[in-house]
Coordinates of C-alpha atoms and ligand atoms in Angstrom, one line a residue:
X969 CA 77.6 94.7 134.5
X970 CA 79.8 92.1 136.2
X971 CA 78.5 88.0 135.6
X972 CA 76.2 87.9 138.3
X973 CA 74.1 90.3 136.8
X974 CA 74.7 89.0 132.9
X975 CA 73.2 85.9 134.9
X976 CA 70.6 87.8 136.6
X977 CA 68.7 89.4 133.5
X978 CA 69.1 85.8 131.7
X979 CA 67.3 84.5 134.8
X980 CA 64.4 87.6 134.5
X981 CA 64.2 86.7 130.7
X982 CA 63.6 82.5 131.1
X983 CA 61.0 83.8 134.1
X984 CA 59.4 86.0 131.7
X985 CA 59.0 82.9 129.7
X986 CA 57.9 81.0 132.7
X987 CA 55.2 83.6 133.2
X988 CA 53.9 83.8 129.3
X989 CA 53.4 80.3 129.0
X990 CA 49.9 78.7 130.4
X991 CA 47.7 79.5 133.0
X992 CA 46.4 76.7 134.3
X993 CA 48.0 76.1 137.9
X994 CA 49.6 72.9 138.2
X995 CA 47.9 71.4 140.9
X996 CA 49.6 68.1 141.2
X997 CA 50.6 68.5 144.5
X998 CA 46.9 69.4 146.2
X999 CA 45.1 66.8 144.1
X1000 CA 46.5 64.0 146.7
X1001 CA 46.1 66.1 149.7
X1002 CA 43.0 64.8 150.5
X1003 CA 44.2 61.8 151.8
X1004 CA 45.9 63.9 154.1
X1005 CA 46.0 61.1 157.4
X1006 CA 47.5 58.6 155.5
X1007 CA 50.5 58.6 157.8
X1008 CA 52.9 60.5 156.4
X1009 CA 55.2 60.9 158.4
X1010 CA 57.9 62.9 157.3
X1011 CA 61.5 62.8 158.9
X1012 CA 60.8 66.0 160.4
X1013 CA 57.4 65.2 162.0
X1014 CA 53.8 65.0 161.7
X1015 CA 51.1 67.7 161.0
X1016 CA 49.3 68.9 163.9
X1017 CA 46.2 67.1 164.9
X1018 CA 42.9 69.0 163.3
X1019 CA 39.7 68.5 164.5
X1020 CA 37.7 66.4 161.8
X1021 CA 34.3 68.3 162.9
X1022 CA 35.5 71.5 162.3
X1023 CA 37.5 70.9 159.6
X1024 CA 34.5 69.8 157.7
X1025 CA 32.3 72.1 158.8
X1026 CA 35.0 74.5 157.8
X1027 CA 34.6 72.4 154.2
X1028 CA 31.0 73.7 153.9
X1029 CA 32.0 77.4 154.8
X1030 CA 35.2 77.3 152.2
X1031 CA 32.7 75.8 149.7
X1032 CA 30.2 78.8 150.1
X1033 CA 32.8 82.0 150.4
X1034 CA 36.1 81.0 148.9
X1035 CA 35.9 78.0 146.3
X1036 CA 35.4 80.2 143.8
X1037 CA 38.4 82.0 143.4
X1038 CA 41.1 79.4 145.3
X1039 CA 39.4 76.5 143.7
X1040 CA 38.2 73.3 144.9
X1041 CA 40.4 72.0 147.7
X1042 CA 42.1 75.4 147.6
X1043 CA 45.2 74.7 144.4
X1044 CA 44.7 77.8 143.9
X1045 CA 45.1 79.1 139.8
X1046 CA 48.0 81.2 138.5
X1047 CA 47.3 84.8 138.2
X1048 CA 43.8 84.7 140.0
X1049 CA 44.1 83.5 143.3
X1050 CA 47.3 81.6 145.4
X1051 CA 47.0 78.1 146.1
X1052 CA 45.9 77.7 150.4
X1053 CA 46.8 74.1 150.3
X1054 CA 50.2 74.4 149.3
X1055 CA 52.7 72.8 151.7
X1056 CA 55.4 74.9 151.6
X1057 CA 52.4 77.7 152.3
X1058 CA 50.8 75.8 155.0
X1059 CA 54.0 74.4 156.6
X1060 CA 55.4 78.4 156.9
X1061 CA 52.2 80.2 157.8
X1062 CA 51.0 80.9 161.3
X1063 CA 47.3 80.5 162.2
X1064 CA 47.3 84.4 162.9
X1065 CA 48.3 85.4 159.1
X1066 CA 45.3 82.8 158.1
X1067 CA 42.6 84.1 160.8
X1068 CA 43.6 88.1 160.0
X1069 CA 44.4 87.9 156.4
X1070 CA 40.7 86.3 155.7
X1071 CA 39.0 88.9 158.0
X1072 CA 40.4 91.9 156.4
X1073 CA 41.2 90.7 152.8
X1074 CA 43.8 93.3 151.1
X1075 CA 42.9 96.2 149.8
X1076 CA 43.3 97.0 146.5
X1077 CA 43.9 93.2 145.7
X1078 CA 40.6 90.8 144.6
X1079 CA 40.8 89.0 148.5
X1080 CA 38.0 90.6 149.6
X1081 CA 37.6 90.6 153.7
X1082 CA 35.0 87.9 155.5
X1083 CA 34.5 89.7 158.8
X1084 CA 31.3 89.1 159.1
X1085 CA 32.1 85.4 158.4
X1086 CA 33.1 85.7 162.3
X1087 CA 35.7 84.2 164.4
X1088 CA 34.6 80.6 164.4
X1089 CA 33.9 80.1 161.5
X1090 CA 37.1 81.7 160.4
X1091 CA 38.6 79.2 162.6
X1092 CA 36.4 76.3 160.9
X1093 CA 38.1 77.0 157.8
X1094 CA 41.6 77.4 158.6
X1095 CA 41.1 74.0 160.2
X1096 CA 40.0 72.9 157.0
X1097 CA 42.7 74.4 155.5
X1098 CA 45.4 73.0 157.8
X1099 CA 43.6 69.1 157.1
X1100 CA 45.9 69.4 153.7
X1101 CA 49.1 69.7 155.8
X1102 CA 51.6 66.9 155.5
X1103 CA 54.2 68.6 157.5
X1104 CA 54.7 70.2 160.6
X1105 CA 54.0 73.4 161.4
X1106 CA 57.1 75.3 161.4
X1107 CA 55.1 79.0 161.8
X1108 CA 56.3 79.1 165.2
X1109 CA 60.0 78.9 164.8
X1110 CA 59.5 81.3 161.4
X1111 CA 58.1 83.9 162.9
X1112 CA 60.3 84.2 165.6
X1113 CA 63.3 84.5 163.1
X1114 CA 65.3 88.0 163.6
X1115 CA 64.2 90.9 161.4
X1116 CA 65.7 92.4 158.4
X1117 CA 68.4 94.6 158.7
X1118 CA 68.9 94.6 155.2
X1119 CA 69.9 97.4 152.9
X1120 CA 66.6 98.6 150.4
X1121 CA 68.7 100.2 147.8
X1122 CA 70.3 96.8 147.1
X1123 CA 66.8 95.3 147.8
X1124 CA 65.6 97.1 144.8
X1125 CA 68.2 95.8 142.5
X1126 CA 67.3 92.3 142.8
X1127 CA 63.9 93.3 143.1
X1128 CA 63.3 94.6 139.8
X1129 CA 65.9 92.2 138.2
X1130 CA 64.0 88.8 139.7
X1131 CA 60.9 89.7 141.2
X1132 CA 58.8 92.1 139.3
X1133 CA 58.2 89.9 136.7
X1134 CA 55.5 88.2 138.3
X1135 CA 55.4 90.5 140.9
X1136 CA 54.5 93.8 139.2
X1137 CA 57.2 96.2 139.2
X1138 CA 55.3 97.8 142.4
X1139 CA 54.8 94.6 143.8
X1140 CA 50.7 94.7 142.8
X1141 CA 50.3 91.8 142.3
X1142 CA 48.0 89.6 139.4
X1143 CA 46.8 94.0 138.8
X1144 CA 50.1 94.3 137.0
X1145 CA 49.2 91.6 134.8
X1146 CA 51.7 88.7 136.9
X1147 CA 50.9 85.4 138.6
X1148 CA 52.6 86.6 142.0
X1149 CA 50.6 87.6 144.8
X1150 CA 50.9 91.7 145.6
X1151 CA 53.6 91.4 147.9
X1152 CA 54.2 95.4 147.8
X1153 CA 51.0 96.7 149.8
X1154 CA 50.6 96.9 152.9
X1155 CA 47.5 94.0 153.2
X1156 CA 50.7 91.7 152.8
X1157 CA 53.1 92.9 154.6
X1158 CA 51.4 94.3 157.4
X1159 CA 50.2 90.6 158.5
X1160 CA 53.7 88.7 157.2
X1161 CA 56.7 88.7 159.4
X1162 CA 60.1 89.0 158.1
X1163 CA 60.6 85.1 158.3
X1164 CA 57.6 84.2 156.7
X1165 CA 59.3 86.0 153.6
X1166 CA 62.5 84.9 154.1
X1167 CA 61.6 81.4 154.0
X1168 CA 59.2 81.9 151.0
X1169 CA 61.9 83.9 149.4
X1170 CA 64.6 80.8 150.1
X1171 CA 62.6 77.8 149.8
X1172 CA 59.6 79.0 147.2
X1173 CA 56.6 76.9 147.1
X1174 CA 56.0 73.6 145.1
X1175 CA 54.0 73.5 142.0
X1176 CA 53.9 76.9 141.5
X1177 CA 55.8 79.2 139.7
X1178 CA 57.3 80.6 142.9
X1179 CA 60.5 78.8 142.7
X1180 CA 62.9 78.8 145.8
X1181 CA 65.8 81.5 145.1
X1182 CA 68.2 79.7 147.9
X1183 CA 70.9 76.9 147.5
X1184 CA 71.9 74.9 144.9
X1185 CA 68.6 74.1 143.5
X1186 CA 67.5 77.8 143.8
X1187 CA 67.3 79.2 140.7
X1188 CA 69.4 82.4 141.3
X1189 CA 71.2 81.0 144.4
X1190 CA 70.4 84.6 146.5
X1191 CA 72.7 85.0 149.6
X1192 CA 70.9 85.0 153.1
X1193 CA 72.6 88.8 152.7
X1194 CA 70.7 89.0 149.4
X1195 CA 67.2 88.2 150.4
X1196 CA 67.3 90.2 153.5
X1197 CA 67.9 93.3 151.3
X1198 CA 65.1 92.2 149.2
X1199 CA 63.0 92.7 152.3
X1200 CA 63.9 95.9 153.6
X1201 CA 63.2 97.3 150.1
X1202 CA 59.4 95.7 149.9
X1203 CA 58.9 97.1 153.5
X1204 CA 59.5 100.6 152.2
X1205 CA 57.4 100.0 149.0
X1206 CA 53.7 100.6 150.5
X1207 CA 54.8 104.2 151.7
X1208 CA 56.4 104.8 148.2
X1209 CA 52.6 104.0 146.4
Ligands
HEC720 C1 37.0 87.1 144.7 C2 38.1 86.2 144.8 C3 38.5 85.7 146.2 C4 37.7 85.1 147.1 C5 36.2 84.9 147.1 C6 38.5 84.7 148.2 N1 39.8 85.1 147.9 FE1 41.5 84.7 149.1 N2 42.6 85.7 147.8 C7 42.2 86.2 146.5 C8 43.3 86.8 145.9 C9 43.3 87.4 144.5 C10 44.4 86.7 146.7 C11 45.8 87.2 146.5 C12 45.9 88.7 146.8 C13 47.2 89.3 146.6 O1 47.6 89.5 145.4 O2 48.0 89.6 147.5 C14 44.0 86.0 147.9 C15 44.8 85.7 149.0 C16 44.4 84.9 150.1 C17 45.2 84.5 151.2 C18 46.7 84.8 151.3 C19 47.4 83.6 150.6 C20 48.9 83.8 150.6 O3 49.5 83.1 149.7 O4 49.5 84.5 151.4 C21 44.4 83.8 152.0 C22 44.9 83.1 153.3 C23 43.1 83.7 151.5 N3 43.1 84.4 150.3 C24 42.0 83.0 152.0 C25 40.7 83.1 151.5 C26 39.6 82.5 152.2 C27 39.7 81.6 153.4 C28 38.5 82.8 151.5 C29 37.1 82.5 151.8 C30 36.6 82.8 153.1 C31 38.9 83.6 150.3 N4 40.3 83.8 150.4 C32 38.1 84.1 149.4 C33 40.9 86.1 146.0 C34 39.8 85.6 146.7
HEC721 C1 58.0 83.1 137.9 C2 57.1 84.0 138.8 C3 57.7 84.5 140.1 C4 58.9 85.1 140.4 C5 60.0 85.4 139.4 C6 58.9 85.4 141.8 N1 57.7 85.0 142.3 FE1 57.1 85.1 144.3 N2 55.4 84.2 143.9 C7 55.0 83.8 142.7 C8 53.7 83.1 142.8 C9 52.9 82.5 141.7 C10 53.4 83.2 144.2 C11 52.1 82.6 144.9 C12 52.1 81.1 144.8 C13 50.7 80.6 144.6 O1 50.0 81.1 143.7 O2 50.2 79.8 145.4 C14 54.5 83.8 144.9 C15 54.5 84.1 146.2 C16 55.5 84.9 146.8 C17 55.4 85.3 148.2 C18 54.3 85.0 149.2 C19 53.3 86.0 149.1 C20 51.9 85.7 149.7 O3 51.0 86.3 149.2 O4 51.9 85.0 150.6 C21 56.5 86.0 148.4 C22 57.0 86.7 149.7 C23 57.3 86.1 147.2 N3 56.6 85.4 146.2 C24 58.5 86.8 147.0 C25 59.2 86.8 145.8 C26 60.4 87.5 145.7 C27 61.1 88.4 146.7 C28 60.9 87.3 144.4 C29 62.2 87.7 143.8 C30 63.4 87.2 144.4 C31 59.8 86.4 143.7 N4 58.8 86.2 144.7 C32 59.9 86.0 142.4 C33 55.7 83.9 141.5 C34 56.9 84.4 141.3

Protein backbone atom coordinates (compact mmCIF):
# COMPACT_ATOMS: atom_id res chain seq x y z
CA UNK A 1 0.00 0.00 0.00
CA UNK A 2 1.85 3.14 -1.00
CA UNK A 3 -0.02 6.82 0.18
CA UNK A 4 -2.20 7.16 -2.67
CA UNK A 5 -4.04 4.23 -1.77
CA UNK A 6 -3.84 4.83 2.32
CA UNK A 7 -5.63 8.06 0.77
CA UNK A 8 -7.87 6.15 -1.43
CA UNK A 9 -9.66 3.81 1.21
CA UNK A 10 -9.92 6.96 3.60
CA UNK A 11 -11.67 8.60 0.62
CA UNK A 12 -14.16 5.15 0.22
CA UNK A 13 -14.66 5.26 4.09
CA UNK A 14 -15.83 9.36 4.33
CA UNK A 15 -18.07 8.31 0.98
CA UNK A 16 -19.48 5.52 2.81
CA UNK A 17 -20.41 8.06 5.29
CA UNK A 18 -21.58 10.36 2.59
CA UNK A 19 -23.89 7.48 1.43
CA UNK A 20 -25.29 6.49 5.14
CA UNK A 21 -26.37 9.76 5.94
CA UNK A 22 -29.98 11.07 4.56
CA UNK A 23 -31.91 10.47 1.71
CA UNK A 24 -33.49 13.28 0.89
CA UNK A 25 -31.83 14.72 -2.48
CA UNK A 26 -30.68 18.09 -2.12
CA UNK A 27 -32.46 19.85 -4.60
CA UNK A 28 -31.30 23.35 -4.22
CA UNK A 29 -29.97 23.67 -7.44
CA UNK A 30 -33.41 22.62 -9.50
CA UNK A 31 -35.68 24.52 -7.22
CA UNK A 32 -34.64 27.90 -9.17
CA UNK A 33 -34.48 26.31 -12.45
CA UNK A 34 -37.79 27.33 -13.34
CA UNK A 35 -36.97 30.68 -13.91
CA UNK A 36 -34.82 29.24 -16.40
CA UNK A 37 -34.97 32.62 -19.16
CA UNK A 38 -33.99 34.90 -16.81
CA UNK A 39 -30.85 35.76 -18.81
CA UNK A 40 -28.33 33.99 -17.52
CA UNK A 41 -25.84 34.25 -19.42
CA UNK A 42 -22.95 32.49 -18.40
CA UNK A 43 -19.30 33.36 -19.67
CA UNK A 44 -19.43 30.42 -21.81
CA UNK A 45 -22.81 31.06 -23.50
CA UNK A 46 -26.49 30.62 -23.50
CA UNK A 47 -28.72 27.55 -23.47
CA UNK A 48 -30.24 26.67 -26.67
CA UNK A 49 -33.48 28.17 -27.53
CA UNK A 50 -36.57 25.59 -26.53
CA UNK A 51 -39.73 25.82 -27.97
CA UNK A 52 -42.14 27.18 -25.05
CA UNK A 53 -45.18 25.03 -26.77
CA UNK A 54 -43.55 21.93 -26.66
CA UNK A 55 -41.77 22.37 -23.69
CA UNK A 56 -45.03 22.65 -21.93
CA UNK A 57 -46.75 20.27 -23.51
CA UNK A 58 -43.79 18.12 -22.78
CA UNK A 59 -44.69 19.48 -18.90
CA UNK A 60 -48.09 17.68 -19.08
CA UNK A 61 -46.51 14.34 -20.59
CA UNK A 62 -43.53 14.41 -17.72
CA UNK A 63 -46.37 15.12 -15.23
CA UNK A 64 -48.31 11.89 -16.28
CA UNK A 65 -45.26 9.18 -16.92
CA UNK A 66 -42.28 10.29 -15.05
CA UNK A 67 -42.99 12.74 -12.02
CA UNK A 68 -43.35 10.14 -9.96
CA UNK A 69 -40.13 8.67 -9.64
CA UNK A 70 -37.77 11.95 -10.89
CA UNK A 71 -39.99 14.26 -8.86
CA UNK A 72 -41.54 17.37 -9.62
CA UNK A 73 -39.37 19.47 -11.99
CA UNK A 74 -37.23 16.38 -12.33
CA UNK A 75 -34.46 16.88 -8.87
CA UNK A 76 -34.48 13.74 -8.87
CA UNK A 77 -34.19 11.72 -5.05
CA UNK A 78 -31.02 9.86 -3.98
CA UNK A 79 -31.22 6.21 -4.30
CA UNK A 80 -34.59 6.17 -6.38
CA UNK A 81 -34.32 7.98 -9.33
CA UNK A 82 -31.33 10.67 -10.79
CA UNK A 83 -32.04 14.15 -10.89
CA UNK A 84 -32.98 15.20 -15.21
CA UNK A 85 -32.64 18.76 -14.39
CA UNK A 86 -29.27 18.79 -13.13
CA UNK A 87 -26.96 21.03 -15.03
CA UNK A 88 -23.93 19.37 -15.14
CA UNK A 89 -26.50 16.35 -16.53
CA UNK A 90 -28.20 18.55 -19.02
CA UNK A 91 -25.12 20.58 -20.04
CA UNK A 92 -23.16 16.98 -20.91
CA UNK A 93 -25.97 14.93 -22.41
CA UNK A 94 -26.87 14.72 -26.00
CA UNK A 95 -30.58 14.79 -27.14
CA UNK A 96 -29.97 11.13 -28.53
CA UNK A 97 -29.06 9.60 -24.89
CA UNK A 98 -32.36 11.50 -23.71
CA UNK A 99 -34.73 10.35 -26.74
CA UNK A 100 -33.25 6.50 -26.54
CA UNK A 101 -32.70 6.13 -22.91
CA UNK A 102 -36.52 7.02 -22.31
CA UNK A 103 -37.75 4.75 -25.15
CA UNK A 104 -36.00 1.70 -23.95
CA UNK A 105 -35.54 2.28 -20.11
CA UNK A 106 -32.71 -0.16 -18.75
CA UNK A 107 -33.26 -3.39 -18.05
CA UNK A 108 -32.92 -4.70 -14.93
CA UNK A 109 -32.89 -1.08 -13.37
CA UNK A 110 -36.57 0.61 -12.18
CA UNK A 111 -36.47 3.12 -15.66
CA UNK A 112 -38.91 1.34 -17.24
CA UNK A 113 -39.11 2.03 -21.31
CA UNK A 114 -42.01 4.71 -22.81
CA UNK A 115 -41.98 3.42 -26.39
CA UNK A 116 -45.23 3.63 -26.87
CA UNK A 117 -45.04 7.29 -25.49
CA UNK A 118 -43.83 7.80 -29.32
CA UNK A 119 -41.31 10.02 -30.90
CA UNK A 120 -42.96 13.36 -30.28
CA UNK A 121 -43.86 13.26 -27.40
CA UNK A 122 -40.57 11.89 -26.34
CA UNK A 123 -39.32 14.89 -27.98
CA UNK A 124 -42.05 17.16 -26.04
CA UNK A 125 -40.41 16.11 -22.98
CA UNK A 126 -36.80 16.35 -23.57
CA UNK A 127 -37.75 19.90 -24.58
CA UNK A 128 -39.16 20.21 -21.27
CA UNK A 129 -36.36 18.88 -19.90
CA UNK A 130 -33.75 20.98 -21.68
CA UNK A 131 -36.20 24.42 -20.49
CA UNK A 132 -34.08 23.86 -17.03
CA UNK A 133 -30.76 24.39 -18.83
CA UNK A 134 -28.67 27.39 -17.86
CA UNK A 135 -25.77 26.42 -19.93
CA UNK A 136 -24.84 25.55 -23.23
CA UNK A 137 -25.00 22.42 -24.62
CA UNK A 138 -21.70 20.99 -24.63
CA UNK A 139 -23.13 17.17 -25.85
CA UNK A 140 -21.71 17.86 -29.10
CA UNK A 141 -18.07 18.49 -28.43
CA UNK A 142 -18.45 15.51 -25.54
CA UNK A 143 -19.37 13.06 -27.59
CA UNK A 144 -17.03 13.59 -30.12
CA UNK A 145 -14.08 13.24 -27.45
CA UNK A 146 -11.56 10.17 -28.38
CA UNK A 147 -12.41 6.81 -26.85
CA UNK A 148 -10.83 4.98 -23.98
CA UNK A 149 -7.79 3.31 -24.48
CA UNK A 150 -7.52 2.71 -21.02
CA UNK A 151 -6.25 -0.35 -19.17
CA UNK A 152 -9.44 -2.40 -17.18
CA UNK A 153 -7.29 -4.13 -14.71
CA UNK A 154 -6.28 -0.73 -13.28
CA UNK A 155 -9.89 0.42 -14.01
CA UNK A 156 -10.99 -2.05 -11.44
CA UNK A 157 -8.74 -0.89 -8.82
CA UNK A 158 -10.11 2.41 -8.54
CA UNK A 159 -13.35 1.09 -9.23
CA UNK A 160 -13.91 -0.90 -6.36
CA UNK A 161 -11.77 1.55 -4.11
CA UNK A 162 -14.10 4.88 -5.12
CA UNK A 163 -16.91 3.82 -7.05
CA UNK A 164 -18.69 0.83 -5.77
CA UNK A 165 -19.80 2.39 -2.90
CA UNK A 166 -22.65 4.03 -4.36
CA UNK A 167 -22.20 2.24 -7.35
CA UNK A 168 -22.72 -1.36 -6.33
CA UNK A 169 -19.71 -3.41 -6.50
CA UNK A 170 -21.13 -4.62 -10.10
CA UNK A 171 -22.06 -1.27 -10.87
CA UNK A 172 -26.10 -2.17 -10.23
CA UNK A 173 -26.97 0.57 -9.34
CA UNK A 174 -29.78 1.82 -6.25
CA UNK A 175 -30.28 -2.70 -6.54
CA UNK A 176 -27.08 -2.86 -4.58
CA UNK A 177 -28.56 -0.77 -2.04
CA UNK A 178 -26.39 2.77 -3.39
CA UNK A 179 -27.52 6.19 -4.51
CA UNK A 180 -25.53 5.88 -7.91
CA UNK A 181 -27.16 5.15 -11.04
CA UNK A 182 -26.28 1.30 -12.50
CA UNK A 183 -23.53 2.40 -14.48
CA UNK A 184 -22.31 -1.43 -15.00
CA UNK A 185 -25.19 -2.72 -17.47
CA UNK A 186 -25.41 -2.49 -20.55
CA UNK A 187 -28.82 -0.02 -20.66
CA UNK A 188 -26.07 2.63 -19.58
CA UNK A 189 -23.47 2.14 -21.37
CA UNK A 190 -24.70 1.02 -24.52
CA UNK A 191 -26.37 4.65 -25.05
CA UNK A 192 -23.30 6.77 -23.15
CA UNK A 193 -20.18 7.59 -25.02
CA UNK A 194 -16.88 7.49 -23.53
CA UNK A 195 -16.92 11.38 -23.04
CA UNK A 196 -20.12 11.53 -21.54
CA UNK A 197 -18.36 9.46 -18.73
CA UNK A 198 -15.37 11.12 -18.77
CA UNK A 199 -16.77 14.36 -18.07
CA UNK A 200 -19.25 12.98 -15.48
CA UNK A 201 -16.34 11.14 -13.99
CA UNK A 202 -14.09 14.63 -13.98
CA UNK A 203 -16.47 17.26 -13.24
CA UNK A 204 -19.42 15.15 -11.20
CA UNK A 205 -22.74 16.81 -10.90
CA UNK A 206 -23.95 19.56 -8.46
CA UNK A 207 -26.05 18.81 -5.54
CA UNK A 208 -25.65 15.37 -5.68
CA UNK A 209 -23.52 13.10 -4.19
CA UNK A 210 -21.69 12.55 -7.43
CA UNK A 211 -18.79 14.71 -6.62
CA UNK A 212 -16.32 15.52 -9.53
CA UNK A 213 -13.05 13.24 -9.09
CA UNK A 214 -10.82 15.76 -11.32
CA UNK A 215 -8.59 18.81 -10.21
CA UNK A 216 -8.06 20.42 -7.24
CA UNK A 217 -11.52 20.47 -5.94
CA UNK A 218 -11.95 16.78 -7.00
CA UNK A 219 -12.16 14.82 -4.25
CA UNK A 220 -9.56 12.14 -5.22
CA UNK A 221 -7.89 14.27 -7.81
CA UNK A 222 -8.02 11.06 -10.62
CA UNK A 223 -5.49 11.54 -13.49
CA UNK A 224 -7.07 11.90 -17.06
CA UNK A 225 -4.91 8.34 -17.21
CA UNK A 226 -6.90 7.30 -14.15
CA UNK A 227 -10.41 7.77 -15.35
CA UNK A 228 -9.84 6.45 -18.67
CA UNK A 229 -8.93 3.08 -17.03
CA UNK A 230 -11.91 3.38 -14.95
CA UNK A 231 -13.81 3.19 -18.31
CA UNK A 232 -12.33 0.44 -20.05
CA UNK A 233 -13.05 -1.68 -16.86
CA UNK A 234 -17.01 -0.60 -16.76
CA UNK A 235 -17.09 -1.44 -20.54
CA UNK A 236 -16.10 -4.93 -19.87
CA UNK A 237 -18.41 -5.27 -16.78
CA UNK A 238 -21.87 -6.07 -18.65
CA UNK A 239 -20.23 -9.25 -20.32
CA UNK A 240 -18.78 -10.21 -16.86
CA UNK A 241 -22.70 -10.27 -15.22
C1 LIG B 1 -40.73 3.74 -11.91
C2 LIG B 1 -39.77 4.81 -11.77
C3 LIG B 1 -39.38 5.62 -13.01
C4 LIG B 1 -40.21 6.21 -13.92
C5 LIG B 1 -41.73 6.21 -13.95
C6 LIG B 1 -39.34 6.90 -14.84
N1 LIG B 1 -38.03 6.72 -14.50
FE1 LIG B 1 -36.41 7.46 -15.48
N2 LIG B 1 -35.19 6.46 -14.22
C7 LIG B 1 -35.59 5.73 -13.14
C8 LIG B 1 -34.44 5.14 -12.51
C9 LIG B 1 -34.45 4.26 -11.28
C10 LIG B 1 -33.31 5.55 -13.26
C11 LIG B 1 -31.87 5.18 -13.01
C12 LIG B 1 -31.59 3.81 -13.58
C13 LIG B 1 -30.18 3.35 -13.31
O1 LIG B 1 -29.89 2.99 -12.17
O2 LIG B 1 -29.36 3.36 -14.24
C14 LIG B 1 -33.82 6.39 -14.32
C15 LIG B 1 -33.02 6.99 -15.28
C16 LIG B 1 -33.47 7.87 -16.24
C17 LIG B 1 -32.63 8.59 -17.16
C18 LIG B 1 -31.12 8.55 -17.22
C19 LIG B 1 -30.59 9.66 -16.31
C20 LIG B 1 -29.11 9.70 -16.16
O3 LIG B 1 -28.65 10.28 -15.16
O4 LIG B 1 -28.38 9.18 -17.01
C21 LIG B 1 -33.45 9.35 -17.93
C22 LIG B 1 -33.05 10.29 -19.04
C23 LIG B 1 -34.80 9.11 -17.48
N3 LIG B 1 -34.79 8.19 -16.46
C24 LIG B 1 -35.92 9.73 -18.00
C25 LIG B 1 -37.22 9.41 -17.64
C26 LIG B 1 -38.39 10.01 -18.25
C27 LIG B 1 -38.38 11.12 -19.28
C28 LIG B 1 -39.49 9.39 -17.69
C29 LIG B 1 -40.93 9.58 -18.05
C30 LIG B 1 -41.27 9.39 -19.47
C31 LIG B 1 -38.99 8.45 -16.70
N4 LIG B 1 -37.61 8.49 -16.70
C32 LIG B 1 -39.79 7.66 -15.90
C33 LIG B 1 -36.89 5.54 -12.72
C34 LIG B 1 -38.02 5.94 -13.39
C1 LIG C 1 -20.93 9.21 -2.91
C2 LIG C 1 -21.58 8.43 -3.94
C3 LIG C 1 -20.92 8.29 -5.30
C4 LIG C 1 -19.62 7.90 -5.57
C5 LIG C 1 -18.52 7.55 -4.60
C6 LIG C 1 -19.53 7.87 -7.02
N1 LIG C 1 -20.71 8.21 -7.58
FE1 LIG C 1 -21.12 8.32 -9.59
N2 LIG C 1 -23.00 8.94 -9.19
C7 LIG C 1 -23.54 9.08 -7.93
C8 LIG C 1 -24.89 9.57 -8.06
C9 LIG C 1 -25.83 9.85 -6.90
C10 LIG C 1 -25.14 9.72 -9.45
C11 LIG C 1 -26.41 10.21 -10.11
C12 LIG C 1 -26.67 11.64 -9.81
C13 LIG C 1 -28.14 11.90 -9.65
O1 LIG C 1 -28.78 11.20 -8.84
O2 LIG C 1 -28.66 12.80 -10.31
C14 LIG C 1 -23.92 9.32 -10.11
C15 LIG C 1 -23.77 9.32 -11.51
C16 LIG C 1 -22.67 8.82 -12.17
C17 LIG C 1 -22.56 8.68 -13.59
C18 LIG C 1 -23.65 9.01 -14.60
C19 LIG C 1 -24.55 7.80 -14.71
C20 LIG C 1 -25.87 8.02 -15.41
O3 LIG C 1 -26.79 7.23 -15.12
O4 LIG C 1 -26.00 8.94 -16.21
C21 LIG C 1 -21.35 8.12 -13.86
C22 LIG C 1 -20.78 7.77 -15.21
C23 LIG C 1 -20.69 7.94 -12.58
N3 LIG C 1 -21.52 8.37 -11.57
C24 LIG C 1 -19.44 7.38 -12.43
C25 LIG C 1 -18.79 7.25 -11.21
C26 LIG C 1 -17.45 6.72 -11.07
C27 LIG C 1 -16.62 6.16 -12.19
C28 LIG C 1 -17.13 6.79 -9.75
C29 LIG C 1 -15.82 6.43 -9.09
C30 LIG C 1 -14.66 7.16 -9.57
C31 LIG C 1 -18.29 7.34 -9.05
N4 LIG C 1 -19.27 7.60 -9.98
C32 LIG C 1 -18.37 7.53 -7.69
C33 LIG C 1 -22.92 8.82 -6.73
C34 LIG C 1 -21.60 8.46 -6.57
Amino acid sequence: MNIKHVILLMIALFTLVLTGCSKEQDSSNTKSSSSTKTATSSMAGLPEKVDPALADRGKKLYNQNCVFCHQADAVGKAGFAPSLTNQEFLETVSDKFLMATVRDGRAGTGMPPFAHLGRKDVEAIVAFLRSHAKRPNRSAAIDAQPQSMGDPRLGKFWFDSICATCHGPNGDGYAAGGTGTAIGKAGFLDKASDGFIRETIKHGRGNTRMIGYSGPEGLANLSDKDIDDIIAYLRTVPSKN
